[in-house]
Coordinates of C-alpha atoms in Angstrom, one line a residue:
Chain A
M1 CA 2.4 -28.3 38.8
S2 CA 4.0 -25.1 40.0
T3 CA 6.4 -25.1 37.1
R4 CA 3.7 -24.9 34.5
P5 CA 2.8 -21.2 34.8
R6 CA 6.5 -20.4 34.9
R7 CA 7.1 -22.4 31.8
D8 CA 4.1 -20.7 30.1
A9 CA 5.5 -17.3 31.0
R10 CA 8.9 -18.3 29.6
D11 CA 7.4 -19.6 26.4
F12 CA 5.2 -16.6 26.0
W13 CA 8.2 -14.2 26.1
L14 CA 10.1 -16.5 23.8
F15 CA 7.3 -16.3 21.2
V16 CA 6.0 -12.8 21.7
G17 CA 8.9 -11.0 23.3
P18 CA 10.9 -10.2 20.1
L19 CA 8.0 -8.6 18.4
L20 CA 6.9 -6.6 21.4
L21 CA 10.5 -5.3 21.9
G22 CA 10.6 -4.3 18.2
L23 CA 7.2 -2.6 18.4
I24 CA 8.3 -0.7 21.5
V25 CA 11.6 0.4 19.9
F26 CA 10.3 1.2 16.4
S27 CA 6.7 2.4 17.1
Y28 CA 6.4 3.6 20.7
V29 CA 9.8 5.2 21.1
P30 CA 9.6 7.3 17.9
I31 CA 6.1 8.5 18.9
G32 CA 7.3 9.4 22.4
W33 CA 10.4 11.1 21.0
S34 CA 8.2 12.9 18.5
L35 CA 6.0 14.2 21.4
Y36 CA 9.2 15.3 23.2
L37 CA 10.7 17.0 20.1
S38 CA 7.4 18.7 19.3
F39 CA 7.8 20.9 22.4
F40 CA 11.3 22.1 21.5
D41 CA 13.0 24.3 19.0
A42 CA 14.6 21.4 17.1
R43 CA 16.0 22.8 13.9
N44 CA 18.7 20.5 12.5
T45 CA 19.2 18.7 15.8
V46 CA 17.6 15.7 17.6
T47 CA 18.9 16.8 21.0
P48 CA 17.3 20.2 21.4
E49 CA 17.7 22.5 24.4
V50 CA 15.3 25.3 23.8
F51 CA 11.8 24.5 25.2
V52 CA 9.1 26.3 23.3
G53 CA 6.0 24.7 24.9
V54 CA 3.1 24.5 22.4
G55 CA 4.8 27.0 20.1
N56 CA 5.4 24.4 17.4
Y57 CA 1.7 23.4 17.6
T58 CA 0.4 26.9 17.3
A59 CA 2.9 27.5 14.5
M60 CA 1.6 24.5 12.6
L61 CA -2.1 25.1 13.2
T62 CA -1.7 28.7 12.0
N63 CA 0.6 27.7 9.2
E64 CA -1.2 28.2 5.9
A65 CA 0.8 25.6 4.1
F66 CA 0.0 22.9 6.7
L67 CA -3.7 23.8 6.8
S68 CA -3.8 23.9 3.0
S69 CA -2.3 20.4 3.0
L70 CA -5.3 19.3 5.1
V71 CA -7.6 21.0 2.6
T72 CA -5.8 19.2 -0.3
F73 CA -6.3 15.9 1.5
S74 CA -10.0 16.6 2.0
A75 CA -10.5 17.5 -1.7
F76 CA -8.6 14.4 -2.7
A77 CA -10.6 12.2 -0.3
V78 CA -13.9 13.6 -1.4
A79 CA -13.1 12.6 -5.0
I80 CA -11.1 9.3 -4.6
V81 CA -13.1 7.6 -1.9
P82 CA -16.6 7.6 -3.5
L83 CA -15.2 7.1 -7.0
T84 CA -13.1 4.0 -6.0
Y85 CA -16.0 2.6 -3.9
V86 CA -18.6 2.8 -6.7
A87 CA -16.2 1.7 -9.4
A88 CA -14.8 -1.3 -7.3
L89 CA -18.3 -2.4 -6.4
A90 CA -19.5 -2.1 -10.0
L91 CA -16.5 -4.1 -11.3
A92 CA -17.0 -6.7 -8.6
L93 CA -20.7 -7.2 -9.5
A94 CA -19.8 -7.4 -13.3
V95 CA -16.9 -9.8 -12.9
D96 CA -18.8 -11.9 -10.4
R97 CA -21.6 -12.4 -12.8
V98 CA -19.7 -12.8 -16.1
K99 CA -19.7 -16.4 -17.4
F100 CA -16.9 -16.2 -20.0
A101 CA -13.2 -15.3 -19.2
K102 CA -14.0 -14.5 -15.6
A103 CA -10.5 -15.3 -14.3
F104 CA -9.0 -13.2 -17.1
F105 CA -11.0 -10.1 -16.1
R106 CA -10.3 -10.6 -12.5
S107 CA -6.5 -10.8 -13.1
V108 CA -6.5 -7.8 -15.5
F109 CA -8.2 -5.5 -13.0
F110 CA -6.0 -6.8 -10.1
L111 CA -2.7 -6.6 -12.1
P112 CA -2.0 -2.9 -11.2
F113 CA -1.6 -4.1 -7.6
A114 CA 1.8 -5.4 -8.8
C115 CA 2.8 -2.0 -10.0
S116 CA 4.5 0.5 -7.6
Y117 CA 3.1 4.0 -7.2
V118 CA 6.4 5.3 -8.5
V119 CA 6.1 3.4 -11.8
A120 CA 2.5 4.5 -12.2
A121 CA 3.5 8.1 -11.5
L122 CA 6.2 7.8 -14.2
I123 CA 3.8 6.4 -16.8
W124 CA 1.1 9.0 -16.0
K125 CA 3.5 12.0 -15.8
T126 CA 5.8 11.3 -18.8
S127 CA 3.6 9.4 -21.2
L128 CA -0.1 9.2 -20.5
F129 CA -0.8 12.7 -19.3
S130 CA 2.5 14.3 -20.5
G131 CA 1.9 18.0 -21.1
V132 CA 3.8 17.9 -24.4
N133 CA 2.3 17.0 -27.8
Y134 CA 3.6 13.4 -27.7
G135 CA 1.7 12.4 -24.5
L136 CA -1.0 9.8 -25.3
V137 CA -4.0 11.9 -24.1
N138 CA -2.6 14.9 -25.9
S139 CA -2.0 12.8 -29.1
V140 CA -5.7 11.7 -29.0
L141 CA -6.8 15.3 -28.5
G142 CA -4.4 16.4 -31.3
A143 CA -6.2 14.0 -33.6
F144 CA -9.3 16.2 -33.0
G145 CA -7.3 19.4 -33.6
I146 CA -7.1 20.3 -29.9
D147 CA -3.9 21.9 -28.7
P148 CA -1.7 20.0 -26.1
V149 CA -2.9 20.5 -22.5
A150 CA -0.4 21.0 -19.6
W151 CA -2.1 18.4 -17.3
T152 CA 0.2 18.5 -14.3
G153 CA 1.1 22.2 -14.7
T154 CA -2.4 23.7 -14.7
A155 CA -3.7 24.7 -11.3
D156 CA -6.7 26.8 -12.5
P157 CA -8.8 24.9 -13.4
P158 CA -7.1 22.2 -11.3
L159 CA -6.4 19.7 -14.1
Y160 CA -3.6 18.1 -12.1
W161 CA -6.3 16.3 -10.1
I162 CA -7.3 14.4 -13.2
V163 CA -3.8 12.9 -13.4
L164 CA -3.5 12.1 -9.7
I165 CA -7.0 10.7 -9.3
T166 CA -6.9 8.5 -12.4
A167 CA -3.5 7.1 -11.3
R168 CA -4.6 6.1 -7.9
L169 CA -7.9 4.8 -9.3
W170 CA -6.0 2.5 -11.6
L171 CA -3.6 1.4 -8.9
Q172 CA -6.1 0.5 -6.2
L173 CA -9.3 -0.4 -7.9
G174 CA -8.5 -4.1 -8.3
F175 CA -7.6 -4.5 -4.7
Y176 CA -11.0 -3.2 -3.5
M177 CA -12.8 -5.1 -6.3
L178 CA -11.3 -8.4 -4.8
L179 CA -12.6 -7.5 -1.4
F180 CA -16.1 -7.0 -2.8
I181 CA -15.9 -10.2 -4.9
A182 CA -15.0 -12.2 -1.8
A183 CA -17.9 -10.6 0.1
L184 CA -20.3 -11.3 -2.7
Q185 CA -19.4 -14.9 -2.7
R186 CA -20.1 -15.1 1.0
I187 CA -23.8 -14.1 0.5
P188 CA -25.9 -17.2 0.9
D189 CA -27.9 -18.3 -2.2
R190 CA -31.0 -18.9 -0.1
L191 CA -31.3 -15.1 0.4
Y192 CA -31.6 -14.6 -3.3
E193 CA -34.0 -17.6 -3.6
A194 CA -36.1 -16.0 -0.9
A195 CA -36.1 -12.7 -2.6
W196 CA -37.1 -14.4 -5.9
L197 CA -40.0 -16.2 -4.1
D198 CA -41.1 -12.9 -2.6
G199 CA -41.4 -11.5 -6.1
A200 CA -38.4 -9.1 -6.0
K201 CA -37.4 -8.1 -9.5
P202 CA -33.9 -9.2 -10.4
G203 CA -31.5 -6.3 -10.9
W204 CA -32.0 -3.1 -8.9
Q205 CA -34.5 -4.5 -6.3
V206 CA -32.4 -7.5 -5.4
F207 CA -29.3 -5.3 -5.3
R208 CA -31.0 -2.7 -3.1
Y209 CA -32.6 -5.1 -0.6
I210 CA -30.3 -8.1 -0.5
T211 CA -26.8 -7.5 -1.9
L212 CA -26.1 -4.0 -0.5
P213 CA -27.2 -4.7 3.1
Q214 CA -25.2 -8.0 3.0
L215 CA -22.1 -6.0 2.0
R216 CA -22.4 -3.5 4.9
G217 CA -19.4 -4.8 6.8
T218 CA -17.2 -4.9 3.8
S219 CA -18.4 -1.5 2.7
V220 CA -17.5 0.2 6.0
A221 CA -14.1 -1.5 6.0
V222 CA -13.4 -0.4 2.4
L223 CA -14.4 3.2 3.0
L224 CA -12.2 3.3 6.1
L225 CA -9.2 1.8 4.2
L226 CA -9.8 4.2 1.3
L227 CA -9.8 7.2 3.7
I228 CA -6.7 6.1 5.6
N229 CA -4.8 5.4 2.4
A230 CA -5.8 8.7 0.9
F231 CA -4.6 10.4 4.1
Q232 CA -1.2 8.8 3.7
A233 CA -0.9 9.8 0.0
F234 CA 2.7 10.5 -0.8
D235 CA 4.3 8.5 -3.6
E236 CA 2.4 9.6 -6.6
F237 CA 2.0 13.2 -5.5
Y238 CA 5.8 13.5 -4.9
N239 CA 6.7 11.9 -8.2
I240 CA 4.0 13.4 -10.4
L241 CA 4.1 17.0 -9.2
G242 CA 7.6 17.3 -7.8
D243 CA 10.6 17.7 -10.1
A244 CA 14.2 19.1 -10.1
R245 CA 12.8 22.6 -9.4
G246 CA 11.0 21.4 -6.3
Y247 CA 7.3 21.1 -5.6
P248 CA 4.6 23.4 -6.9
P249 CA 2.5 25.4 -4.4
Y250 CA -0.6 23.3 -5.1
G251 CA -1.6 19.7 -4.6
R252 CA 0.4 19.2 -1.4
P253 CA -1.0 16.4 0.8
P254 CA -0.1 16.3 4.5
L255 CA 2.8 13.8 4.2
V256 CA 4.4 15.7 1.3
Y257 CA 4.2 18.9 3.3
L258 CA 5.7 17.1 6.3
Y259 CA 8.5 15.6 4.2
Y260 CA 9.6 19.0 2.9
T261 CA 9.3 20.6 6.4
A262 CA 11.2 17.9 8.3
L263 CA 13.6 16.6 5.7
G264 CA 13.6 19.1 2.9
S265 CA 16.7 20.7 1.5
G266 CA 15.8 24.0 3.3
G267 CA 17.0 22.7 6.6
Q268 CA 15.5 20.2 8.9
D269 CA 12.9 21.6 11.3
L270 CA 12.3 18.4 13.4
G271 CA 10.3 20.3 16.1
R272 CA 7.7 21.5 13.7
G273 CA 7.9 18.3 11.7
S274 CA 7.2 16.3 14.9
A275 CA 4.4 18.5 15.9
G276 CA 2.9 18.0 12.5
A277 CA 3.3 14.2 12.8
V278 CA 1.6 14.3 16.2
I279 CA -1.3 16.3 14.8
L280 CA -1.7 13.9 11.9
S281 CA -1.4 10.9 14.1
V282 CA -4.2 12.2 16.4
L283 CA -6.4 12.9 13.5
I284 CA -6.0 9.5 12.0
A285 CA -6.4 7.7 15.3
V286 CA -9.6 9.6 16.0
V287 CA -11.0 8.5 12.6
T288 CA -10.1 4.9 13.2
L289 CA -11.5 5.0 16.8
V290 CA -14.8 6.5 15.6
Q291 CA -15.1 3.7 13.0
G292 CA -14.2 1.2 15.8
K293 CA -17.0 2.6 18.0
V294 CA -19.4 2.3 15.1
L295 CA -18.5 -1.1 14.0
G296 CA -16.1 -2.8 16.5
F297 CA -12.4 -3.3 15.7
G298 CA -11.3 -5.7 13.0
K299 CA -14.9 -6.8 12.6
G300 CA -15.2 -5.8 9.0
R301 CA -16.3 -9.3 8.2
D302 CA -19.8 -9.9 7.0
R303 CA -21.6 -12.3 9.2
Chain B
M1 CA -30.7 -11.4 -16.7
S2 CA -31.5 -10.7 -20.3
R3 CA -29.2 -11.8 -23.1
A4 CA -28.8 -8.2 -24.3
G5 CA -27.8 -7.1 -20.8
A6 CA -25.2 -9.9 -20.6
V7 CA -23.7 -8.9 -23.9
L8 CA -23.6 -5.2 -22.9
R9 CA -21.9 -6.0 -19.6
W10 CA -19.3 -8.2 -21.3
A11 CA -18.6 -5.4 -23.8
A12 CA -18.2 -2.9 -20.9
L13 CA -15.8 -5.2 -19.2
V14 CA -13.7 -5.6 -22.4
V15 CA -13.4 -1.8 -22.7
A16 CA -12.5 -1.5 -19.0
A17 CA -9.9 -4.3 -19.4
A18 CA -8.4 -2.5 -22.4
L19 CA -8.1 0.7 -20.5
F20 CA -6.5 -1.1 -17.5
L21 CA -3.9 -2.7 -19.8
L22 CA -3.1 0.6 -21.5
P23 CA -0.5 1.8 -19.0
F24 CA 1.4 -1.5 -19.3
Y25 CA 1.4 -1.1 -23.0
L26 CA 2.9 2.4 -22.7
L27 CA 5.5 1.0 -20.3
I28 CA 6.7 -1.6 -22.8
R29 CA 6.4 0.5 -25.9
N30 CA 8.4 3.3 -24.4
G31 CA 10.9 1.0 -22.8
L32 CA 11.8 -0.5 -26.2
A33 CA 11.8 2.6 -28.3
T34 CA 14.4 5.3 -29.0
R35 CA 14.2 8.7 -27.4
E36 CA 13.2 10.2 -30.7
E37 CA 10.4 7.8 -31.2
I38 CA 8.9 8.6 -27.8
T39 CA 9.1 12.3 -28.4
S40 CA 7.8 12.2 -32.0
P41 CA 4.6 14.2 -32.3
Q42 CA 3.4 11.5 -34.7
W43 CA 2.1 8.7 -32.5
T44 CA 3.4 5.2 -33.4
F45 CA 1.8 2.2 -31.8
L46 CA 5.1 0.2 -31.7
P47 CA 8.7 1.2 -32.2
A48 CA 10.0 0.4 -35.7
E49 CA 12.3 -2.1 -34.1
L50 CA 12.7 -3.2 -30.5
H51 CA 15.6 -1.5 -28.8
W52 CA 16.8 -4.0 -26.3
E53 CA 20.0 -2.0 -26.0
N54 CA 18.0 0.3 -23.6
V55 CA 18.3 -2.5 -21.1
S56 CA 22.0 -3.1 -21.6
A57 CA 22.6 0.7 -21.4
L58 CA 20.9 0.8 -18.0
F59 CA 23.3 -1.8 -16.6
A60 CA 26.3 -0.2 -18.2
G61 CA 25.3 3.4 -17.2
T62 CA 27.3 4.9 -14.4
E63 CA 25.0 7.9 -13.6
V64 CA 22.4 5.9 -11.7
P65 CA 23.5 2.7 -9.9
F66 CA 20.5 0.8 -11.4
A67 CA 21.8 -2.8 -11.0
R68 CA 22.8 -2.0 -7.4
S69 CA 19.4 -0.6 -6.6
L70 CA 17.7 -3.8 -7.9
L71 CA 19.9 -5.8 -5.7
N72 CA 19.2 -3.6 -2.7
S73 CA 15.5 -3.9 -3.3
A74 CA 15.7 -7.7 -3.6
V75 CA 17.8 -8.0 -0.4
V76 CA 15.5 -5.7 1.5
A77 CA 12.3 -7.5 0.3
V78 CA 13.6 -11.0 1.0
L79 CA 15.0 -10.1 4.5
Q80 CA 11.9 -8.2 5.4
T81 CA 9.5 -10.9 4.3
A82 CA 11.4 -13.7 6.0
G83 CA 11.9 -11.8 9.2
E84 CA 8.4 -10.5 9.4
L85 CA 6.9 -14.0 8.8
L86 CA 9.1 -15.5 11.6
L87 CA 8.5 -12.7 14.1
C88 CA 4.8 -12.2 13.5
S89 CA 3.8 -15.9 13.2
A90 CA 5.6 -16.7 16.4
A91 CA 4.1 -13.7 18.2
G92 CA 0.6 -14.5 16.8
Y93 CA 0.9 -18.1 17.9
G94 CA 2.0 -17.1 21.4
L95 CA -0.9 -14.6 21.7
A96 CA -3.4 -17.2 20.5
R97 CA -2.2 -20.3 22.4
I98 CA -0.1 -19.6 25.5
P99 CA -2.1 -19.1 28.7
Y100 CA -0.2 -16.3 30.4
R101 CA -1.5 -13.6 32.8
H102 CA -0.4 -10.6 30.8
S103 CA -1.3 -12.0 27.4
G104 CA -4.3 -9.6 27.1
K105 CA -2.1 -6.6 27.9
A106 CA 0.5 -7.6 25.4
L107 CA -2.2 -7.9 22.7
G108 CA -3.3 -4.4 23.7
V109 CA 0.2 -3.1 23.1
V110 CA 0.2 -4.6 19.7
V111 CA -3.3 -3.5 18.6
A112 CA -2.8 0.1 19.8
T113 CA -0.1 0.6 17.2
L114 CA -2.7 -0.2 14.5
L115 CA -4.3 3.2 15.2
V116 CA -1.4 5.2 13.7
P117 CA 0.0 4.1 10.3
T118 CA 3.7 3.9 10.2
S119 CA 4.0 6.3 7.3
V120 CA 2.5 9.1 9.3
T121 CA 5.3 8.8 11.9
F122 CA 8.2 8.7 9.4
V123 CA 9.7 11.9 10.9
P124 CA 10.3 10.5 14.4
S125 CA 11.3 7.1 12.9
F126 CA 13.8 8.9 10.8
V127 CA 15.2 10.7 13.9
L128 CA 15.5 7.3 15.7
V129 CA 17.2 5.5 12.8
S130 CA 19.6 8.3 12.2
S131 CA 20.6 8.4 15.9
L132 CA 21.2 4.6 15.6
G133 CA 23.6 5.4 12.8
W134 CA 21.5 3.4 10.3
L135 CA 21.1 6.0 7.6
S136 CA 22.0 4.8 4.1
D137 CA 22.3 1.4 5.6
L138 CA 20.5 -1.9 5.0
R139 CA 19.6 -2.1 8.7
G140 CA 17.8 1.1 8.5
L141 CA 15.8 -0.1 5.4
V142 CA 15.0 -3.5 6.8
V143 CA 14.7 -3.6 10.6
P144 CA 12.1 -0.9 11.4
G145 CA 9.6 -2.6 9.0
L146 CA 10.0 -6.0 10.5
F147 CA 7.5 -5.6 13.4
S148 CA 4.1 -5.6 11.8
A149 CA 1.2 -5.3 14.3
L150 CA -1.3 -6.1 11.5
N151 CA 0.3 -9.3 10.5
T152 CA 0.6 -10.4 14.1
V153 CA -3.1 -9.8 14.7
L154 CA -3.9 -11.8 11.5
F155 CA -1.7 -14.7 12.5
R156 CA -3.3 -14.7 15.9
Q157 CA -6.8 -14.9 14.3
F158 CA -5.6 -17.7 12.1
F159 CA -4.0 -19.7 14.9
L160 CA -7.1 -19.4 17.1
D161 CA -8.9 -21.4 14.4
F162 CA -6.1 -23.9 14.1
P163 CA -7.3 -27.5 15.0
G164 CA -5.9 -28.3 18.5
E165 CA -5.9 -32.0 18.0
L166 CA -2.8 -31.7 15.8
E167 CA -0.9 -29.9 18.5
D168 CA -2.0 -32.4 21.1
A169 CA -0.6 -35.2 19.0
G170 CA 2.7 -33.4 18.8
R171 CA 2.8 -32.9 22.5
I172 CA 2.1 -36.6 23.1
D173 CA 5.1 -37.3 20.9
G174 CA 7.2 -35.3 23.4
L175 CA 7.6 -32.1 21.4
G176 CA 8.0 -28.9 23.4
R177 CA 6.0 -25.7 22.5
W178 CA 8.6 -24.5 20.0
G179 CA 8.8 -28.0 18.4
V180 CA 5.0 -28.2 18.0
F181 CA 5.0 -24.7 16.4
R182 CA 7.9 -25.4 14.0
R183 CA 7.1 -29.0 13.1
I184 CA 3.3 -29.2 13.2
V185 CA 1.7 -25.8 13.1
L186 CA 3.8 -24.0 10.5
P187 CA 4.0 -26.9 8.0
N188 CA 0.2 -27.1 8.2
S189 CA -0.3 -23.3 7.6
T190 CA 1.6 -23.0 4.3
G191 CA -1.3 -21.5 2.4
F192 CA -1.8 -18.7 4.9
L193 CA 2.0 -18.1 5.2
A194 CA 2.3 -17.8 1.4
A195 CA -0.6 -15.3 1.4
I196 CA 1.0 -13.1 4.0
A197 CA 4.5 -13.5 2.3
A198 CA 3.2 -12.5 -1.1
I199 CA 1.6 -9.3 0.2
T200 CA 4.6 -8.5 2.4
F201 CA 7.1 -9.0 -0.4
I202 CA 5.1 -6.8 -2.9
G203 CA 4.6 -4.1 -0.2
S204 CA 8.3 -4.1 0.6
W205 CA 9.5 -4.0 -3.1
N206 CA 7.1 -1.2 -3.9
S207 CA 7.6 1.0 -0.9
F208 CA 8.9 4.4 -1.5
L209 CA 8.6 6.9 1.3
W210 CA 10.7 5.1 3.9
P211 CA 13.6 4.2 1.5
L212 CA 13.5 7.8 0.2
V213 CA 13.9 9.1 3.7
I214 CA 16.6 6.6 4.8
A215 CA 18.6 5.8 1.7
Q216 CA 20.3 9.2 1.3
D217 CA 23.4 7.8 -0.3
S218 CA 22.9 6.5 -3.9
S219 CA 24.7 3.2 -3.1
S220 CA 21.8 2.3 -0.7
W221 CA 19.0 3.3 -3.0
T222 CA 16.2 0.8 -3.6
V223 CA 14.9 0.5 -7.2
Q224 CA 11.9 2.8 -6.4
V225 CA 14.2 5.6 -5.1
A226 CA 16.4 5.2 -8.2
L227 CA 13.4 5.4 -10.5
S228 CA 12.2 8.5 -8.7
G229 CA 15.6 10.1 -8.9
L230 CA 15.6 9.5 -12.7
L231 CA 12.1 10.8 -13.1
T232 CA 12.4 14.0 -11.1
A233 CA 15.8 14.9 -12.7
Q234 CA 16.1 17.6 -15.3
N235 CA 15.3 16.3 -18.7
P236 CA 15.1 12.6 -18.1
Q237 CA 16.1 10.1 -20.8
L238 CA 12.6 8.7 -21.3
N239 CA 13.5 5.5 -23.1
L240 CA 15.9 4.5 -20.3
L241 CA 13.5 5.6 -17.7
F242 CA 10.8 3.4 -19.1
A243 CA 13.1 0.4 -19.6
A244 CA 14.1 0.7 -15.9
A245 CA 10.5 0.9 -14.8
A246 CA 9.6 -2.1 -16.9
I247 CA 12.5 -4.1 -15.4
S248 CA 11.5 -3.0 -11.9
I249 CA 8.0 -4.4 -12.1
L250 CA 9.1 -7.7 -13.8
P251 CA 9.8 -9.7 -10.6
I252 CA 6.5 -8.6 -9.1
V253 CA 4.5 -9.5 -12.2
L254 CA 6.2 -12.9 -12.3
L255 CA 5.4 -13.4 -8.6
F256 CA 1.8 -12.2 -9.4
V257 CA 1.4 -14.8 -12.1
G258 CA 2.9 -17.6 -10.1
L259 CA 1.2 -16.9 -6.7
Q260 CA -2.0 -15.2 -7.7
R261 CA -4.1 -17.7 -5.7
Y262 CA -2.2 -16.8 -2.5
L263 CA -2.1 -13.2 -3.4
V264 CA -5.9 -13.0 -3.7
R265 CA -6.3 -14.8 -0.4
G266 CA -3.8 -12.4 1.2
V267 CA -5.7 -9.4 -0.1
T268 CA -9.0 -10.7 1.2
E269 CA -7.5 -11.7 4.6
T270 CA -5.5 -8.5 5.2
G271 CA -7.9 -6.1 3.5
V272 CA -11.1 -6.9 5.3
N273 CA -9.2 -6.9 8.6
G274 CA -7.0 -4.0 7.8

């Protein structure tokens, strides 16, 4: 009998050990190293010698470009999160109810999930919202006698947001629509029957008092996912706004700013880059934990 | 629901679907046109003839190692998917089934990493990988992404619900723990494995930030980095750029069509728990 716990321990490490080791090396070590580097002057070196205390942190938190990247993220989140939420839910309700060609609609709306953010950036930047007269949107406007609009190059009014937001909306809408469709299908029919017996009007009343409350878990999960994904925005910003001349002074989300700070051509400031990474990590962990407190971890399921 | 309402909803869906397909239309139209046709101020719905030579020009072109980048992406996505499935399914099974004192602590170590998305820590990860000497190297592209905490947690959830009778039968037949896992548990979990595999493969093929940071040498570029290089260059050759982009999404669209059932399952499993 005494060999059993020992065999269990051996088996446990055989099954779980490799993954734990990898997580420690590739998640915990970088974060620890990052903390270490963030207290040093680490320009173009990973073995720094000059200790600067919280200097990198105060530099980052008083750095206008870093702070403006957080403002950029906030503006982006304020637009993309509610827009995607409402559109995904509306699409899910419509596709879930449609009788004819249901599978076709579901596939079409989900298809952009197969497309990379880089490819979408390319289509949006050089064809759909291209600033020259042969871009699709400008061609349509031209048919009405309107001059070509420089979509990505206009910061005042911030027309570039239209390009960035429509691109991400197209890319991620289908994914969230699927989450809502799955959740809608889990709502028991008897609830709708009960509502009907109670004389609730089909349409708005049923949606307001049955459907929406039943979707609460999925809604919270979707909102959190949307927020975290918006926070990590990089691919489409880098490819739509950046070019051979570099990156414009506007529309810089946190990761784009970090990329240019830590790995840009102007020299690698790994100390400040690390401090920035730590600040962002703390911010995102706080958001996740707050959500966890409100809802419990990984319990985004509707029960 | 009134008939008029149903018709209206259907019409709205048709319009939305057309808008959703529009970018794919642009991709194909521009990929098979000449440069002049794309930049003509007179909009044409389709090129006068289909210029398949755009595709051959890409593979003959020496400026950007496009064929090489496709191969790199394929190798990275296959290795990452296979490795991640093996590592995360084994770990998830161990955490779900093996009675061990420190199992709870180990799960804590895994779950804690879910708090900080990997993309946010790309700077320190870059520092680590460069000090390992893995820059512009397949190892740097594949290995750091193999250890997915999310997939491990999902596998654990899945195996907690796995019927124990099957495993008992295997043990009576004299199989050890690894034997039970390999011969009984995995073969009876193919649907879930396919779902996780489809999501992982697409994520790996489409990822951009990490390869951009790691693949500094053009011989190690993935297809996304190559496309980005073409796109952000001075005065890109639009027809070739679009042909390249169309080719790059082809494998994923085929996978999408073939495995849509698993993909949908993967999205609903990972999304709601993500």
